[in-house]
Structure formats: C-alpha cells, structure tokens
mmCIF file of C-alpha atoms and ligand atoms in Angstrom:
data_model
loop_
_atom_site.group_PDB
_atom_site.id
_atom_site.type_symbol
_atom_site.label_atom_id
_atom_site.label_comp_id
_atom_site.label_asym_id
_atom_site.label_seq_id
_atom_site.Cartn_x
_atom_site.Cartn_y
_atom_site.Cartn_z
ATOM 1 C CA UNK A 1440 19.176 10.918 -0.950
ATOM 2 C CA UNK A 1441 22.188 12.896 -0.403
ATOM 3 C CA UNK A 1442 22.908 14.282 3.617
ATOM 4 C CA UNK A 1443 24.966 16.675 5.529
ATOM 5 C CA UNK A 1444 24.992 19.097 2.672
ATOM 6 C CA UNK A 1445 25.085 22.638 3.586
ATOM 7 C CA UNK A 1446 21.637 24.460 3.251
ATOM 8 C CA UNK A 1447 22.135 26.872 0.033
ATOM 9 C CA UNK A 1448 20.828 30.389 1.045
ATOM 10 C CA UNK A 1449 18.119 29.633 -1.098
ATOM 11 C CA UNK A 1450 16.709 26.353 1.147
ATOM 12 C CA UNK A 1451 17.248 29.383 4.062
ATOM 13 C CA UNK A 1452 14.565 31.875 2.722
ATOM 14 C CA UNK A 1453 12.404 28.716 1.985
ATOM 15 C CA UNK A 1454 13.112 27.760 5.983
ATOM 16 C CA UNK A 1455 11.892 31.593 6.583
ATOM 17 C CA UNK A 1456 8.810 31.360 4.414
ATOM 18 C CA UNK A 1457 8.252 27.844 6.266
ATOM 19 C CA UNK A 1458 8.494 29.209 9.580
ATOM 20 C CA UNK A 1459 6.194 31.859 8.916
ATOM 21 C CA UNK A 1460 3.596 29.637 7.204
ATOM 22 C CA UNK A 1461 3.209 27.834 10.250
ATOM 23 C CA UNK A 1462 3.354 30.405 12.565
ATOM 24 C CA UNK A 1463 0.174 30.988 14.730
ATOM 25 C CA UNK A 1464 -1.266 28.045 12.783
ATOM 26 C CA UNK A 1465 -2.038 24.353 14.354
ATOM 27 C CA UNK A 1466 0.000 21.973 12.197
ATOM 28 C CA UNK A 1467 -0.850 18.358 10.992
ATOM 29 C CA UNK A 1468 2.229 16.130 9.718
ATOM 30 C CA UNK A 1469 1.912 13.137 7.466
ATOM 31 C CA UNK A 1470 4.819 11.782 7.459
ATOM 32 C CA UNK A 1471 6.722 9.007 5.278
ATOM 33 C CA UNK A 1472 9.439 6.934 5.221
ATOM 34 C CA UNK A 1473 11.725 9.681 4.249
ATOM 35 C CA UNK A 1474 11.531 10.614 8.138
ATOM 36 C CA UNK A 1475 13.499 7.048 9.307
ATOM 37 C CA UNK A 1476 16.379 6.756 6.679
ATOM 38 C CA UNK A 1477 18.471 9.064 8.887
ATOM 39 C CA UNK A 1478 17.290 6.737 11.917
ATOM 40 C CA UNK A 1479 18.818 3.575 9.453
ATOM 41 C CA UNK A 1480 15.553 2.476 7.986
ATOM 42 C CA UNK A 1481 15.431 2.388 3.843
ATOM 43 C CA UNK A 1482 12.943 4.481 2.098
ATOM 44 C CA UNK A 1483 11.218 3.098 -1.305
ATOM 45 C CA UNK A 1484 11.425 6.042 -3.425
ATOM 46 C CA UNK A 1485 14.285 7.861 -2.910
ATOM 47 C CA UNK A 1486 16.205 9.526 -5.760
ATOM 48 C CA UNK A 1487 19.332 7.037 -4.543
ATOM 49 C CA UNK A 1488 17.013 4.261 -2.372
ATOM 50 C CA UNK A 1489 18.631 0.623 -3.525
ATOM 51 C CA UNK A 1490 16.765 -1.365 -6.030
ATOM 52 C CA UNK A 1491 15.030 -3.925 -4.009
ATOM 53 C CA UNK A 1492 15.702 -7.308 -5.300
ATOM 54 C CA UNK A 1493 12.362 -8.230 -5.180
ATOM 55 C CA UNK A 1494 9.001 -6.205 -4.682
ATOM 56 C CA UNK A 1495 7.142 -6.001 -1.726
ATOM 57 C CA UNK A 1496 4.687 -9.038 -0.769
ATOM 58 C CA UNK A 1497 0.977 -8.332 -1.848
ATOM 59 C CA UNK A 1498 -1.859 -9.619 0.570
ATOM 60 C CA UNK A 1499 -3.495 -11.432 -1.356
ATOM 61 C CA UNK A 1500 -0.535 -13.696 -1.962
ATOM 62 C CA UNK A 1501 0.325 -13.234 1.601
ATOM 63 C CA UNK A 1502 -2.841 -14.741 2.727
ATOM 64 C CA UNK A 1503 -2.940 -17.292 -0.207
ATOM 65 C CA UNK A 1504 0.294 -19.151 -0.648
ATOM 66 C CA UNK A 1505 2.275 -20.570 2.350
ATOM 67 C CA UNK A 1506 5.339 -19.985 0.506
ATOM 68 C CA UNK A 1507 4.651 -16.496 0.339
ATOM 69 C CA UNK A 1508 4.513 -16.227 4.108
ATOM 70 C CA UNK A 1509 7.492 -18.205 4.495
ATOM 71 C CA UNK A 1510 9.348 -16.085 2.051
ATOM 72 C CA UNK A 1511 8.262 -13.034 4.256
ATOM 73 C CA UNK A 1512 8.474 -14.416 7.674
ATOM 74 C CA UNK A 1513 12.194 -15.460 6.782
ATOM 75 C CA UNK A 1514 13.671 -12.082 5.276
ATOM 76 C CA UNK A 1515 11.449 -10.479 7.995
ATOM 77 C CA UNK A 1516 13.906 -12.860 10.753
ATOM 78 C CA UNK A 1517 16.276 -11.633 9.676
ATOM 79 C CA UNK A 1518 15.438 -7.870 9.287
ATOM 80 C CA UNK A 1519 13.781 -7.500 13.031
ATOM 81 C CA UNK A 1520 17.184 -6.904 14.742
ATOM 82 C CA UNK A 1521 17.987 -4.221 12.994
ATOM 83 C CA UNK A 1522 14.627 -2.668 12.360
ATOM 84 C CA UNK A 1523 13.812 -3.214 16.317
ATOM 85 C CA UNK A 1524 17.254 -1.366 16.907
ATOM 86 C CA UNK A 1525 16.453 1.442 14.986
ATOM 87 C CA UNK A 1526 16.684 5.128 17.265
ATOM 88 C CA UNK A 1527 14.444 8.243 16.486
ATOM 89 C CA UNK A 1528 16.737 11.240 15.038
ATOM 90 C CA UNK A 1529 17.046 14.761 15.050
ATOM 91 C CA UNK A 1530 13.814 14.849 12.535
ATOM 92 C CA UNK A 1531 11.496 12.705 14.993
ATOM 93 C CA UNK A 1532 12.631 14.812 18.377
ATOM 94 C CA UNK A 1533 12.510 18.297 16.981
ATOM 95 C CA UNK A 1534 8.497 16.675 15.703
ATOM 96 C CA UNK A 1535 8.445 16.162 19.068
ATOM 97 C CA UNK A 1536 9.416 19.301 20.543
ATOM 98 C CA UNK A 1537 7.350 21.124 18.251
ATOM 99 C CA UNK A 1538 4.108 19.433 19.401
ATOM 100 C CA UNK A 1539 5.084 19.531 23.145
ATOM 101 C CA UNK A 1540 5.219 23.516 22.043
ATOM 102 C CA UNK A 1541 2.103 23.351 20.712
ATOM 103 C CA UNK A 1542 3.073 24.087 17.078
ATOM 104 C CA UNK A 1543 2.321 20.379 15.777
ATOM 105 C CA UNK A 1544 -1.278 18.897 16.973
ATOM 106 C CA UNK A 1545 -0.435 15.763 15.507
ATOM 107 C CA UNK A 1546 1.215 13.541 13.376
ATOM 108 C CA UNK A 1547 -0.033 11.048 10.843
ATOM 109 C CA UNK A 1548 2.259 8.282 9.942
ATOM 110 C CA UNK A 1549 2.612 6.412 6.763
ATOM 111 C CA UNK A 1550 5.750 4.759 8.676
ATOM 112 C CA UNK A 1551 5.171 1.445 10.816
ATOM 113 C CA UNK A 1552 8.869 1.615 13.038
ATOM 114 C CA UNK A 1553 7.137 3.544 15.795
ATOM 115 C CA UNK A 1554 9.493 6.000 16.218
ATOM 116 C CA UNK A 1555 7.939 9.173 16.174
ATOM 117 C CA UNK A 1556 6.336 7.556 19.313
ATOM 118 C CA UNK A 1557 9.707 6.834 20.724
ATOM 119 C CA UNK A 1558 10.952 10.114 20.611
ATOM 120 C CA UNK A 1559 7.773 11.457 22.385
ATOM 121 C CA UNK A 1560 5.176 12.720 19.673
ATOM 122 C CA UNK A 1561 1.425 11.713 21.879
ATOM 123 C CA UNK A 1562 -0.992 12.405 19.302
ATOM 124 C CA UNK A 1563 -0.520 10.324 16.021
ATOM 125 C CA UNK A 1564 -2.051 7.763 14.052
ATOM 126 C CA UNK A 1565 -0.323 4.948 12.513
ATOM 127 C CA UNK A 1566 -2.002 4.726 9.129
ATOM 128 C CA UNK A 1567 -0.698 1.828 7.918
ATOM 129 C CA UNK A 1568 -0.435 -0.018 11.623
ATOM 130 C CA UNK A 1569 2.802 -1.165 13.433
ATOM 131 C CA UNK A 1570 5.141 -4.038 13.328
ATOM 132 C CA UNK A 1571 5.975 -4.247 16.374
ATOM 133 C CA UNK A 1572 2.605 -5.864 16.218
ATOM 134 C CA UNK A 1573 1.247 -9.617 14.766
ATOM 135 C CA UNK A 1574 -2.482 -10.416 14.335
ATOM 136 C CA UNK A 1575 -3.833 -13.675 13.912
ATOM 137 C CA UNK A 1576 -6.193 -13.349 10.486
ATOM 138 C CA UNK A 1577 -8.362 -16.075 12.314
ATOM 139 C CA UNK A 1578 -9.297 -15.091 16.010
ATOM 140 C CA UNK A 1579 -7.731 -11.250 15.539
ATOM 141 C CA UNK A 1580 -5.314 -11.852 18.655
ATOM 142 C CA UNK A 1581 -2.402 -9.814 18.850
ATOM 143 C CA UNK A 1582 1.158 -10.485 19.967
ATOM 144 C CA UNK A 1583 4.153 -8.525 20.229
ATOM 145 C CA UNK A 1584 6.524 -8.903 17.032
ATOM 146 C CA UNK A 1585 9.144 -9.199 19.586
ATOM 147 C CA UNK A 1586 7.966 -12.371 21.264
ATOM 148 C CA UNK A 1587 6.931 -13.376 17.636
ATOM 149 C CA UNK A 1588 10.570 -13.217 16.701
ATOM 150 C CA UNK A 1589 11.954 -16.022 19.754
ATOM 151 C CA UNK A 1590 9.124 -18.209 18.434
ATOM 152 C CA UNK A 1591 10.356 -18.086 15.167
ATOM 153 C CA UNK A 1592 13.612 -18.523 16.230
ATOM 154 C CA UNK A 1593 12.722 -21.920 18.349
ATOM 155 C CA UNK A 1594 11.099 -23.229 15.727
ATOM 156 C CA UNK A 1595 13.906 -22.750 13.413
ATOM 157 C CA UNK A 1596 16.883 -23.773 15.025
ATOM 158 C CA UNK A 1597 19.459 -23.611 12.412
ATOM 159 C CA UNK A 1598 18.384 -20.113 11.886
ATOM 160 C CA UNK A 1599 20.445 -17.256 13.296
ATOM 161 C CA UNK A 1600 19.101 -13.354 13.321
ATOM 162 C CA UNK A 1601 21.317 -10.837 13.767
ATOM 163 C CA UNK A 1602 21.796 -7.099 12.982
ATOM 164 C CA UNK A 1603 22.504 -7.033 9.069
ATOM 165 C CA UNK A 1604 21.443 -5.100 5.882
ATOM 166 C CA UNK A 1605 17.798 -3.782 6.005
ATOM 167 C CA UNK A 1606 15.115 -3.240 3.492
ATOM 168 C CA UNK A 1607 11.955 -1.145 4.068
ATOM 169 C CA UNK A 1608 9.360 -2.516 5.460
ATOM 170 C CA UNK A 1609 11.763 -4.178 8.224
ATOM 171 C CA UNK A 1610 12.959 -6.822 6.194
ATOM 172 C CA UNK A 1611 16.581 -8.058 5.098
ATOM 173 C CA UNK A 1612 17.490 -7.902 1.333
ATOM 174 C CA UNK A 1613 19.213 -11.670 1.870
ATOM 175 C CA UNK A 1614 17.833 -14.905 0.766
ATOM 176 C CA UNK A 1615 18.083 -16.901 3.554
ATOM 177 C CA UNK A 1616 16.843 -20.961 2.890
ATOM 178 C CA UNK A 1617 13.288 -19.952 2.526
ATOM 179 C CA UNK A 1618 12.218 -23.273 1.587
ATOM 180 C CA UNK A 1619 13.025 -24.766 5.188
ATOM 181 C CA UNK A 1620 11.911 -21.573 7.232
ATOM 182 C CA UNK A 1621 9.429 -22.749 9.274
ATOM 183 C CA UNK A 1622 6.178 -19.997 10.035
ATOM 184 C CA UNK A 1623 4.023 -21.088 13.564
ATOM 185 C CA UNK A 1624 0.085 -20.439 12.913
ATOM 186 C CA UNK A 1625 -2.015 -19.000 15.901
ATOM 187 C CA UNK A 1626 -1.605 -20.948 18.650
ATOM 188 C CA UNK A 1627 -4.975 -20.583 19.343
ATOM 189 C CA UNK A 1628 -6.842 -21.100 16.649
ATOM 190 C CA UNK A 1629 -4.123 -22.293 14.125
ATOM 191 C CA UNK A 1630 -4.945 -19.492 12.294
ATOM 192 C CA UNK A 1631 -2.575 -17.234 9.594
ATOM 193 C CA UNK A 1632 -0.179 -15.239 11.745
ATOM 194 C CA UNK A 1633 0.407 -11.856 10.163
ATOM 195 C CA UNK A 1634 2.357 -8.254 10.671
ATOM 196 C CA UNK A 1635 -0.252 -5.527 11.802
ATOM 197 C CA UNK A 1636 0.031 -3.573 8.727
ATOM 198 C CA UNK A 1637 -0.881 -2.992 5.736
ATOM 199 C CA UNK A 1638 0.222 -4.097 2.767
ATOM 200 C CA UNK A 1639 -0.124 -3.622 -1.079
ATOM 201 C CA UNK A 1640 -3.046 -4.496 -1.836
ATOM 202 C CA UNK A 1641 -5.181 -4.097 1.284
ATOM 203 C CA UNK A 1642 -7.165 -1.018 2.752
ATOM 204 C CA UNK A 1643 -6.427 1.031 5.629
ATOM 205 C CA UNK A 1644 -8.953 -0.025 8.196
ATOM 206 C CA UNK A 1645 -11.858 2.335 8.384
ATOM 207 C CA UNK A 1646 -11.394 3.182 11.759
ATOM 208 C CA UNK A 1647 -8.236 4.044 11.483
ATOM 209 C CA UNK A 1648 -8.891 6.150 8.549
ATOM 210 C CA UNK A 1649 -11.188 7.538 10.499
ATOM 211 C CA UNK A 1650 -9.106 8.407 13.279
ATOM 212 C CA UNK A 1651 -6.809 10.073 10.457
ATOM 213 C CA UNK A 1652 -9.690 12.409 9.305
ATOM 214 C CA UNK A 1653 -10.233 13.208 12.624
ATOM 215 C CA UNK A 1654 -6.475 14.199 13.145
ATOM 216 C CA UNK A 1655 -5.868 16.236 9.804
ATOM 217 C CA UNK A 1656 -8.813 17.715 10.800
ATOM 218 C CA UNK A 1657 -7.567 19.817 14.061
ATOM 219 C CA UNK A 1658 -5.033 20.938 11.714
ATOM 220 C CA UNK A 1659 -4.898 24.439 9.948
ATOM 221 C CA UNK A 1660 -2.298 23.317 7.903
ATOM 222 C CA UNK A 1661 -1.150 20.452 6.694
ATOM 223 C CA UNK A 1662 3.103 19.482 6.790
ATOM 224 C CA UNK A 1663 4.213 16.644 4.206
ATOM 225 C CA UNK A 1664 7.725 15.225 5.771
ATOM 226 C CA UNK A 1665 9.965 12.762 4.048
ATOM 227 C CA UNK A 1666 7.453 10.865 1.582
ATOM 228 C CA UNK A 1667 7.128 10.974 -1.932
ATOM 229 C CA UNK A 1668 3.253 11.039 -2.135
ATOM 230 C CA UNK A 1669 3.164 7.879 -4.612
ATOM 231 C CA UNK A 1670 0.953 5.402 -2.415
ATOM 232 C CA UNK A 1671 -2.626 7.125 -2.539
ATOM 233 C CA UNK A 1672 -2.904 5.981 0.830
ATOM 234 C CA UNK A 1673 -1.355 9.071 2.414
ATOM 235 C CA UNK A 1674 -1.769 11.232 -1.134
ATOM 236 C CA UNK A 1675 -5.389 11.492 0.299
ATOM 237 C CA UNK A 1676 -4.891 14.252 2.279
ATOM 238 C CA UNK A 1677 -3.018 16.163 0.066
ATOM 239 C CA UNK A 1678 -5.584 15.983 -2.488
ATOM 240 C CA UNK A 1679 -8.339 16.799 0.533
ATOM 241 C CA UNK A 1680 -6.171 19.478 1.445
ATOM 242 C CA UNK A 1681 -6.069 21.132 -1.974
ATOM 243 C CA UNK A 1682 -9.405 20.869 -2.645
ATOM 244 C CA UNK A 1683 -10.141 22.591 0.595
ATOM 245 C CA UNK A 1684 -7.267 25.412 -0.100
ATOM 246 C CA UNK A 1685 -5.936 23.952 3.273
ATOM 247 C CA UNK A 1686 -1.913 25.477 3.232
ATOM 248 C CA UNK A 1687 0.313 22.967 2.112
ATOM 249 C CA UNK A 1688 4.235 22.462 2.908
ATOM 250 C CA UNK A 1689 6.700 20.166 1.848
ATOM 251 C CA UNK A 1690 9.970 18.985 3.454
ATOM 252 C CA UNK A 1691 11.664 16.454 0.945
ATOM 253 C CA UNK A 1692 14.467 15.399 -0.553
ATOM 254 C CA UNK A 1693 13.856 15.106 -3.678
ATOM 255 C CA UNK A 1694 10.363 15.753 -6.006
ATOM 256 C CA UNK A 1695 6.653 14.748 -4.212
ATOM 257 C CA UNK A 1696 3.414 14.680 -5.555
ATOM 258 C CA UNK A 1697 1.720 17.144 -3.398
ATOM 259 C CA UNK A 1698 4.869 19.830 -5.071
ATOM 260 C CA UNK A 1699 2.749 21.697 -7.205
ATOM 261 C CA UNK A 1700 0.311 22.124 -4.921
ATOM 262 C CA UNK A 1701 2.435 22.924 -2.277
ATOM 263 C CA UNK A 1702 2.791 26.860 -0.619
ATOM 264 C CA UNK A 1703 6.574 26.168 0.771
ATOM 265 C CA UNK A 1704 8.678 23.189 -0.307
ATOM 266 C CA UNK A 1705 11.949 22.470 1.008
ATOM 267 C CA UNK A 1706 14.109 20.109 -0.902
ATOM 268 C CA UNK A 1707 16.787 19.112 1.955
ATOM 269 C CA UNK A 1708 17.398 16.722 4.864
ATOM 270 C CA UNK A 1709 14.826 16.132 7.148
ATOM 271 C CA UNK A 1710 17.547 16.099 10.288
ATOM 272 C CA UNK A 1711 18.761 18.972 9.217
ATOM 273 C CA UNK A 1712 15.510 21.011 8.261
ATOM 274 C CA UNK A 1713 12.843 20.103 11.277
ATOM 275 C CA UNK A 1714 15.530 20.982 13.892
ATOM 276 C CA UNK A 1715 16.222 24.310 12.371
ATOM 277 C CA UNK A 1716 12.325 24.705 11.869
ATOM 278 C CA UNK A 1717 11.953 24.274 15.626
ATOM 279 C CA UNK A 1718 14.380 26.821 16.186
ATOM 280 C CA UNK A 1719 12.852 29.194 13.938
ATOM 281 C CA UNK A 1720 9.966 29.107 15.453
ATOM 282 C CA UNK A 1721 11.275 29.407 18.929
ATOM 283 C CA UNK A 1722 11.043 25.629 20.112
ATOM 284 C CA UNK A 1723 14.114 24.731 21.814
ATOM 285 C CA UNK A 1724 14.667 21.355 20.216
ATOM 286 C CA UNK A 1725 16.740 18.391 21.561
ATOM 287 C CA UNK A 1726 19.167 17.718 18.135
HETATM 288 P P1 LIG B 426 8.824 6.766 -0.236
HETATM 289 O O1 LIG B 426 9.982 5.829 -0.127
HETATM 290 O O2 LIG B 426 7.927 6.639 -1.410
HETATM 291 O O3 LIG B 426 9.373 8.266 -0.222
HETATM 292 C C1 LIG B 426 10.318 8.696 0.718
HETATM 293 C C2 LIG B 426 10.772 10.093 0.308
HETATM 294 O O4 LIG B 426 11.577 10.608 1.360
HETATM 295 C C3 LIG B 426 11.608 10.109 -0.962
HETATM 296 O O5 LIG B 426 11.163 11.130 -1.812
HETATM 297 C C4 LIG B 426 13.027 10.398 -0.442
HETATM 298 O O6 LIG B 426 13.820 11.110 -1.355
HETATM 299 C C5 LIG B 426 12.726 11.207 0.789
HETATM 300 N N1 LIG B 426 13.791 11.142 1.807
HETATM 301 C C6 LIG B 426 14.550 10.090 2.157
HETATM 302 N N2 LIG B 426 15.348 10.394 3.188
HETATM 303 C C7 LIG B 426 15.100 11.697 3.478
HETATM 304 C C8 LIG B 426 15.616 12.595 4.454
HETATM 305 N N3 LIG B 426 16.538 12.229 5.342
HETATM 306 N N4 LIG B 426 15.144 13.864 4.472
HETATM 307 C C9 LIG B 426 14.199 14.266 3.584
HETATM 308 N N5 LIG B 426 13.660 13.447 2.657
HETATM 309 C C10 LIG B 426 14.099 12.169 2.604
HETATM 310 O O7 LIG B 426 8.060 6.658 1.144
HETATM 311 P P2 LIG B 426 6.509 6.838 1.480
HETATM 312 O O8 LIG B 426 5.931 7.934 0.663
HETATM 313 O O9 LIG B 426 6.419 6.891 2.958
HETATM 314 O O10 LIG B 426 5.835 5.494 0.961
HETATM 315 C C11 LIG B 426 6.399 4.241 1.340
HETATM 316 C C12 LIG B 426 5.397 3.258 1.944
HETATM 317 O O11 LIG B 426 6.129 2.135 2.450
HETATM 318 C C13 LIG B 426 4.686 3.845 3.116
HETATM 319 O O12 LIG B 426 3.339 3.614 2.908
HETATM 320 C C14 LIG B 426 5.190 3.088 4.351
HETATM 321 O O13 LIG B 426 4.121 2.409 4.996
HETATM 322 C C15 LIG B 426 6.103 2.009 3.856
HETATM 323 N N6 LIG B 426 7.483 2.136 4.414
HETATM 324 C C16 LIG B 426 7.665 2.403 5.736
HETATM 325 C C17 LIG B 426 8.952 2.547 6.255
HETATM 326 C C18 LIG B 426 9.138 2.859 7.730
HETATM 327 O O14 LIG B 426 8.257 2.557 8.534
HETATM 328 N N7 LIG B 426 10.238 3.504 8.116
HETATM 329 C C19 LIG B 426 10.055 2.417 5.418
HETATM 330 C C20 LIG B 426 9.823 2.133 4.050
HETATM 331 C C21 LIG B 426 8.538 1.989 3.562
#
C-alpha cells in the first residue's frame, strides 16, 4: 500500500460524508490486518503486500504432520520478537479515542497482535483469537506465547531469535534449519501445543462468534477498517449488514469486497484517515 500521500480533496469530501454517516450513530468496527501494517505487521492482501514464499499452514496439516508444526514453530521463533515488539499507531489510538467518546461501541478484530487492546479500545472481540496465547489441543491449557517462546528457545540451543523480517501471521519469511527445530508437547498431558488462533481451515469458535453477533449487534452502523473482505470469516457481517440495510463504510487502501455495498468508502491510509475522522467528529485524538 502506498503511505504519507496527501489526501486529494476528493478523499476530503469522502472524510465529510464519513463523518456525517457516523454522526449520532453507535459504530461497530471490524477491523483487518490493514489496521497493523503502519504498526510494522504485514498484511496478506495488499495491492503491494510481499509474495509470501510459502502459504500459510492449514490445520489440518498443523495437527497432522509433526513437520508441519516444526516448520511453523521455527519461522514462528523467529518472528515473535518482532511481532511481540510491535506498537499500536495513530489508526489503533484515534479507535480508541473514538470509543472512549462514545462514537465506537466496539471493535471486532480479524487481527490476532492485540493491539487495538494496547492502545486502549475495552470492548472488542478477537475473532480469530490471540497469539500471545498457546493451547494445548489435548487438556485445553493455556500459556502465554511469551513464556512459550524461552521454552522453545531452551530446547533449541543453537537457535537464536531476534528482531528480523516479519510475515503476517507473526512469523519470519526465513528458513531457518527446520528439520532440527525442536517443538515441546504439553507438559501436562504431552499433548499438541498450538497458537490460540485460527487458522485456514478451522472455524471460529461458536462462542466467540457469538460474542461477535452480540457486538455488531449494539452497532447502528457498521465501519470496515484496513481488510480486504476476502476470508468469509469477517465478510459475514458485511453480507449480514447488507441484507439488513445496516449503513456500511469503508476505510481501505485499496479495493474490498464489502465496496459496492458500501455508503462511504475511503481509499487512503488508515493513520492518516481515523485520526482525522476523530477530529471531525470532535474527538480529540492522541496521533
Ligand atoms: P488482508 O491482508 O486480506 O487485507 C488488508 C487490506 O488492508 C488490504 O486491502 C490492504 O491494501 C489494506 N491496507 C494495508 N495497510 C493499510 C493502511 N495502512 N491503511 C489502509 N488500508 C491498508 O487482511 P484481512 O482482510 O484482515 O485478512 C487477513 C487474515 O489474516 C485475517 O483473518 C487475520 O486473522 C490474518 N492476519 C492478521 C494480521 C495481524 O494480526 N496484524 C496480519 C496479517 C494477517
């Protein structure tokens, strides 16, 4: 995607329509990975995003081949640093702001970097999980990816992690000696240790799809931020949204699905447009 371009006077009457869209009206984000690329995180989808190298683990080869797991616990390794220093930006604060005003009653998240949480957004749900998170497949414990990280790190000595290129999904586009990586199984149960999201191939878990529903439900009007609508997954609401002639906006760079359905679309920079948003509607927003 391209940044720091000045808004055309065009994007500035679409800011104006946006503003007044939303005004008086409770607003539901659903958010995508378009939202953390200014924070350093890679998006999928975008119209410049780097060709991955290889495609994203599925689950079901996740859960059945142990070199698929050591393939992703070893590019994850070496990813973590990075991803677990990513920052919010200007995007997630002025979110922020704008629900502290009252404008935004919540934001759904297609991301898993936890950052519209760190830059103070209460009321979210994390539709495809977190992972800061691992779950043991076996016994369902959880443990912080953090702690996760020194036990992968003991049990691979010859292994050093340290802030370097980043994927999506937290992972390094490297290939490290995946062979040798070594992947610890629940120390409880010796069950399969994996991230607490979801990945291709599996289904959001019903109660947090619940929780969802019961989120874009409080809203009047329904904001799409920084995702290209391509995984049904958060396409969902759009389509619910249309079907109910729930209003529809778009801030992304570059063509979504939800487009033609969509009352306002802005085609710019998500740290450029949510701060200005705020200020249009009055929000004094921390950029
Ligand atoms: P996507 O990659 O399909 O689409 C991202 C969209 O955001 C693209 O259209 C891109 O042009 C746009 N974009 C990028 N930077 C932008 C910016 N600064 N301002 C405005 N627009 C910008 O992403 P998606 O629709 O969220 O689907 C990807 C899936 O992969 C999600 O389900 C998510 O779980 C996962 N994912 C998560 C992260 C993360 O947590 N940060 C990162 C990559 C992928």
């Amino acid at each position: 995607m391209s940044t720091g371009s000045p808004p055309t006077p065009l994007e500035a009457g679409r800011l104006e329509e946006l503003a007044e869209l939303l005004s008086g009206r409770r607003v539901v984000a659903l958010s995508g990975a378009g939202c953390s690329t200014e924070s350093g995180i890679p998006d999928y989808r975008g119209p410049t995003s780097a060709r991955r190298s290889r495609s994203p683990v599925r689950y079901q080869e996740f859960m059945a081949r142990p070199e698929a797991r050591r393939r992703y616990w070893a590019r994850s390794f070496f990813g973590w640093p990075s991803f677990a220093g990513a920052r919010p930006n200007a995007a997630h604060r002025a979110l922020a702001d704008l629900e502290a005003e009252g404008v935004v009653v919540g934001v759904i998240t297609q991301n898993v970097d936890g950052l519209h949480q760190a830059a103070g957004t209460r009321s979210f749900v994390e539709l495809h999980g977190s992972l800061s998170r691992v779950q043991c497949m076996g016994c369902r414990a959880d443990l912080p990816r953090d702690g996760f990280q020194e036990l992968l790190e003991s049990s691979n000595p010859d292994y050093r992690a340290g802030p370097g290129p980043l994927a999506p999904d937290g992972d390094a586009d490297v290939t490290p000696e995946e062979s040798a990586f070594r992947v610890p199984d629940c120390d409880r149960c010796g069950g399969i240790l994996k991230p607490d999201v979801v990945f291709f191939g599996e289904s959001v878990p019903a109660e947090t799809l619940e929780r969802s529903w019961r989120l874009y439900e409080t809203g009047d009007v329904l904001l799409v931020l920084g995702s290209s609508l391509e995984v049904f997954s958060g396409r969902r609401f759009v389509l619910r949204a249309s079907k109910e002639a729930k209003p529809l906006a778009v801030v992304n760079a570059g063509p979504t699905r939800a487009d033609p359905v969509a009352r306002v679309k802005i085609d710019g920079r998500l740290g450029d447009v949510i701060p200005r948003l705020a200020g249009a509607l009055r929000v004094g927003s921390r950029v």
